[in-house]
Amino acid sequence: PITLGELLCLGSSLAFSGLFYYLYRKKARLVARIQEAPKLQVDDDLPALVSAADGSCLPYVALEGIVLPAKAVLTSHYHEGLQGVIQKLLLKEHRLIWNSLARSW
């Protein structure tokens, strides 16, 4: 005979498995979209491509080419010889909504 506690454990295990599988599939689709992103070269035609795109925005692209830092090159503290640059810093503010139950924003 199966007890109520065993049924509860089985049900919660199935619910968590379904939730994690859903999250896995969602992230797998996102990774597939990123891997299928078109590869563009950094050249003089790039601004024209961006301005011709819908909303002047390209959702996922891979840019290939040589970039130069505006001020200084960023060096990695963890990997010797690894350098990078920041092209653009985007700050996105989320709208705050008052939660009356938790009494917080």
PDB file of C-alpha atoms in Angstrom:
ATOM      1  CA  PRO A   1       0.000   0.000   0.000  1.00  0.00           C
ATOM      2  CA  ILE A   2       1.143   3.515  -0.842  1.00  0.00           C
ATOM      3  CA  THR A   3       0.937   6.107   1.904  1.00  0.00           C
ATOM      4  CA  LEU A   4      -0.114   9.714   1.592  1.00  0.00           C
ATOM      5  CA  GLY A   5       3.455  10.892   2.239  1.00  0.00           C
ATOM      6  CA  GLU A   6       4.788   8.743  -0.606  1.00  0.00           C
ATOM      7  CA  LEU A   7       2.152  10.125  -2.978  1.00  0.00           C
ATOM      8  CA  LEU A   8       3.042  13.653  -1.920  1.00  0.00           C
ATOM      9  CA  CYS A   9       6.745  13.029  -2.533  1.00  0.00           C
ATOM     10  CA  LEU A  10       6.022  11.429  -5.910  1.00  0.00           C
ATOM     11  CA  GLY A  11       3.769  14.309  -6.969  1.00  0.00           C
ATOM     12  CA  SER A  12       6.236  16.979  -5.935  1.00  0.00           C
ATOM     13  CA  SER A  13       9.065  15.098  -7.642  1.00  0.00           C
ATOM     14  CA  LEU A  14       7.080  14.934 -10.885  1.00  0.00           C
ATOM     15  CA  ALA A  15       6.144  18.618 -10.616  1.00  0.00           C
ATOM     16  CA  PHE A  16       9.753  19.682 -10.095  1.00  0.00           C
ATOM     17  CA  SER A  17      10.936  17.428 -12.918  1.00  0.00           C
ATOM     18  CA  GLY A  18       8.375  18.971 -15.259  1.00  0.00           C
ATOM     19  CA  LEU A  19       9.350  22.491 -14.215  1.00  0.00           C
ATOM     20  CA  PHE A  20      13.071  21.870 -14.703  1.00  0.00           C
ATOM     21  CA  TYR A  21      12.474  20.182 -18.061  1.00  0.00           C
ATOM     22  CA  TYR A  22      10.415  23.187 -19.198  1.00  0.00           C
ATOM     23  CA  LEU A  23      13.198  25.586 -18.139  1.00  0.00           C
ATOM     24  CA  TYR A  24      15.800  23.400 -19.853  1.00  0.00           C
ATOM     25  CA  ARG A  25      13.869  23.366 -23.148  1.00  0.00           C
ATOM     26  CA  LYS A  26      13.325  27.141 -22.974  1.00  0.00           C
ATOM     27  CA  LYS A  27      17.058  27.795 -22.525  1.00  0.00           C
ATOM     28  CA  ALA A  28      17.917  25.228 -25.213  1.00  0.00           C
ATOM     29  CA  ARG A  29      15.736  27.118 -27.722  1.00  0.00           C
ATOM     30  CA  LEU A  30      17.460  30.370 -26.764  1.00  0.00           C
ATOM     31  CA  VAL A  31      20.904  28.819 -27.233  1.00  0.00           C
ATOM     32  CA  ALA A  32      19.829  27.473 -30.634  1.00  0.00           C
ATOM     33  CA  ARG A  33      18.696  30.970 -31.696  1.00  0.00           C
ATOM     34  CA  ILE A  34      22.019  32.454 -30.609  1.00  0.00           C
ATOM     35  CA  GLN A  35      24.005  29.755 -32.434  1.00  0.00           C
ATOM     36  CA  GLU A  36      22.017  30.398 -35.624  1.00  0.00           C
ATOM     37  CA  ALA A  37      22.700  34.139 -35.420  1.00  0.00           C
ATOM     38  CA  PRO A  38      24.033  35.672 -38.627  1.00  0.00           C
ATOM     39  CA  LYS A  39      27.716  36.570 -38.652  1.00  0.00           C
ATOM     40  CA  LEU A  40      28.442  40.151 -39.708  1.00  0.00           C
ATOM     41  CA  GLN A  41      31.753  41.878 -40.308  1.00  0.00           C
ATOM     42  CA  VAL A  42      32.640  45.128 -38.557  1.00  0.00           C
ATOM     43  CA  ASP A  43      33.040  47.418 -41.547  1.00  0.00           C
ATOM     44  CA  ASP A  44      31.550  50.501 -43.157  1.00  0.00           C
ATOM     45  CA  ASP A  45      28.359  48.656 -44.210  1.00  0.00           C
ATOM     46  CA  LEU A  46      27.356  47.761 -40.640  1.00  0.00           C
ATOM     47  CA  PRO A  47      25.634  51.102 -39.757  1.00  0.00           C
ATOM     48  CA  ALA A  48      23.552  50.850 -42.932  1.00  0.00           C
ATOM     49  CA  LEU A  49      22.487  47.294 -42.024  1.00  0.00           C
ATOM     50  CA  VAL A  50      21.489  48.342 -38.507  1.00  0.00           C
ATOM     51  CA  SER A  51      19.522  51.378 -39.663  1.00  0.00           C
ATOM     52  CA  ALA A  52      17.724  49.277 -42.311  1.00  0.00           C
ATOM     53  CA  ALA A  53      16.690  46.655 -39.726  1.00  0.00           C
ATOM     54  CA  ASP A  54      13.279  46.703 -38.085  1.00  0.00           C
ATOM     55  CA  GLY A  55      13.419  49.229 -35.237  1.00  0.00           C
ATOM     56  CA  SER A  56      17.116  49.921 -35.955  1.00  0.00           C
ATOM     57  CA  CYS A  57      17.975  46.859 -33.877  1.00  0.00           C
ATOM     58  CA  LEU A  58      19.411  43.465 -34.756  1.00  0.00           C
ATOM     59  CA  PRO A  59      18.213  40.886 -32.194  1.00  0.00           C
ATOM     60  CA  TYR A  60      21.043  38.326 -32.299  1.00  0.00           C
ATOM     61  CA  VAL A  61      24.149  38.752 -34.423  1.00  0.00           C
ATOM     62  CA  ALA A  62      27.755  37.710 -34.137  1.00  0.00           C
ATOM     63  CA  LEU A  63      30.152  40.509 -35.014  1.00  0.00           C
ATOM     64  CA  GLU A  64      33.529  39.564 -36.425  1.00  0.00           C
ATOM     65  CA  GLY A  65      36.380  41.979 -36.870  1.00  0.00           C
ATOM     66  CA  ILE A  66      38.969  44.050 -35.112  1.00  0.00           C
ATOM     67  CA  VAL A  67      37.831  46.561 -32.522  1.00  0.00           C
ATOM     68  CA  LEU A  68      39.836  49.257 -30.800  1.00  0.00           C
ATOM     69  CA  PRO A  69      39.247  50.321 -27.193  1.00  0.00           C
ATOM     70  CA  ALA A  70      38.019  53.862 -26.535  1.00  0.00           C
ATOM     71  CA  LYS A  71      40.240  54.323 -23.472  1.00  0.00           C
ATOM     72  CA  ALA A  72      42.017  51.241 -22.189  1.00  0.00           C
ATOM     73  CA  VAL A  73      41.934  47.518 -22.838  1.00  0.00           C
ATOM     74  CA  LEU A  74      40.321  45.378 -20.134  1.00  0.00           C
ATOM     75  CA  THR A  75      42.575  42.554 -18.957  1.00  0.00           C
ATOM     76  CA  SER A  76      41.373  39.441 -17.190  1.00  0.00           C
ATOM     77  CA  HIS A  77      42.425  38.835 -13.612  1.00  0.00           C
ATOM     78  CA  TYR A  78      41.906  35.098 -14.029  1.00  0.00           C
ATOM     79  CA  HIS A  79      43.349  34.289 -17.475  1.00  0.00           C
ATOM     80  CA  GLU A  80      46.718  35.672 -18.413  1.00  0.00           C
ATOM     81  CA  GLY A  81      46.816  37.252 -21.854  1.00  0.00           C
ATOM     82  CA  LEU A  82      43.026  37.516 -22.210  1.00  0.00           C
ATOM     83  CA  GLN A  83      41.893  41.028 -23.145  1.00  0.00           C
ATOM     84  CA  GLY A  84      38.581  42.614 -24.051  1.00  0.00           C
ATOM     85  CA  VAL A  85      36.744  45.866 -24.636  1.00  0.00           C
ATOM     86  CA  ILE A  86      33.321  47.233 -23.739  1.00  0.00           C
ATOM     87  CA  GLN A  87      31.582  48.598 -26.777  1.00  0.00           C
ATOM     88  CA  LYS A  88      28.425  49.920 -25.159  1.00  0.00           C
ATOM     89  CA  LEU A  89      27.043  49.819 -21.661  1.00  0.00           C
ATOM     90  CA  LEU A  90      23.270  49.478 -21.554  1.00  0.00           C
ATOM     91  CA  LEU A  91      21.395  50.415 -18.410  1.00  0.00           C
ATOM     92  CA  LYS A  92      17.852  49.105 -18.246  1.00  0.00           C
ATOM     93  CA  GLU A  93      15.639  50.188 -15.376  1.00  0.00           C
ATOM     94  CA  HIS A  94      12.750  47.974 -14.428  1.00  0.00           C
ATOM     95  CA  ARG A  95       9.495  49.539 -13.316  1.00  0.00           C
ATOM     96  CA  LEU A  96       8.947  49.196  -9.609  1.00  0.00           C
ATOM     97  CA  ILE A  97       5.541  48.027  -8.428  1.00  0.00           C
ATOM     98  CA  TRP A  98       4.440  48.199  -4.798  1.00  0.00           C
ATOM     99  CA  ASN A  99       3.660  44.765  -3.391  1.00  0.00           C
ATOM    100  CA  SER A 100       1.138  45.370  -0.649  1.00  0.00           C
ATOM    101  CA  LEU A 101       1.350  41.788   0.617  1.00  0.00           C
ATOM    102  CA  ALA A 102       5.126  41.889   1.170  1.00  0.00           C
ATOM    103  CA  ARG A 103       5.112  45.661   1.762  1.00  0.00           C
ATOM    104  CA  SER A 104       8.038  46.220  -0.558  1.00  0.00           C
ATOM    105  CA  TRP A 105       8.784  47.623  -3.995  1.00  0.00           C
TER     106      TRP A 105
END
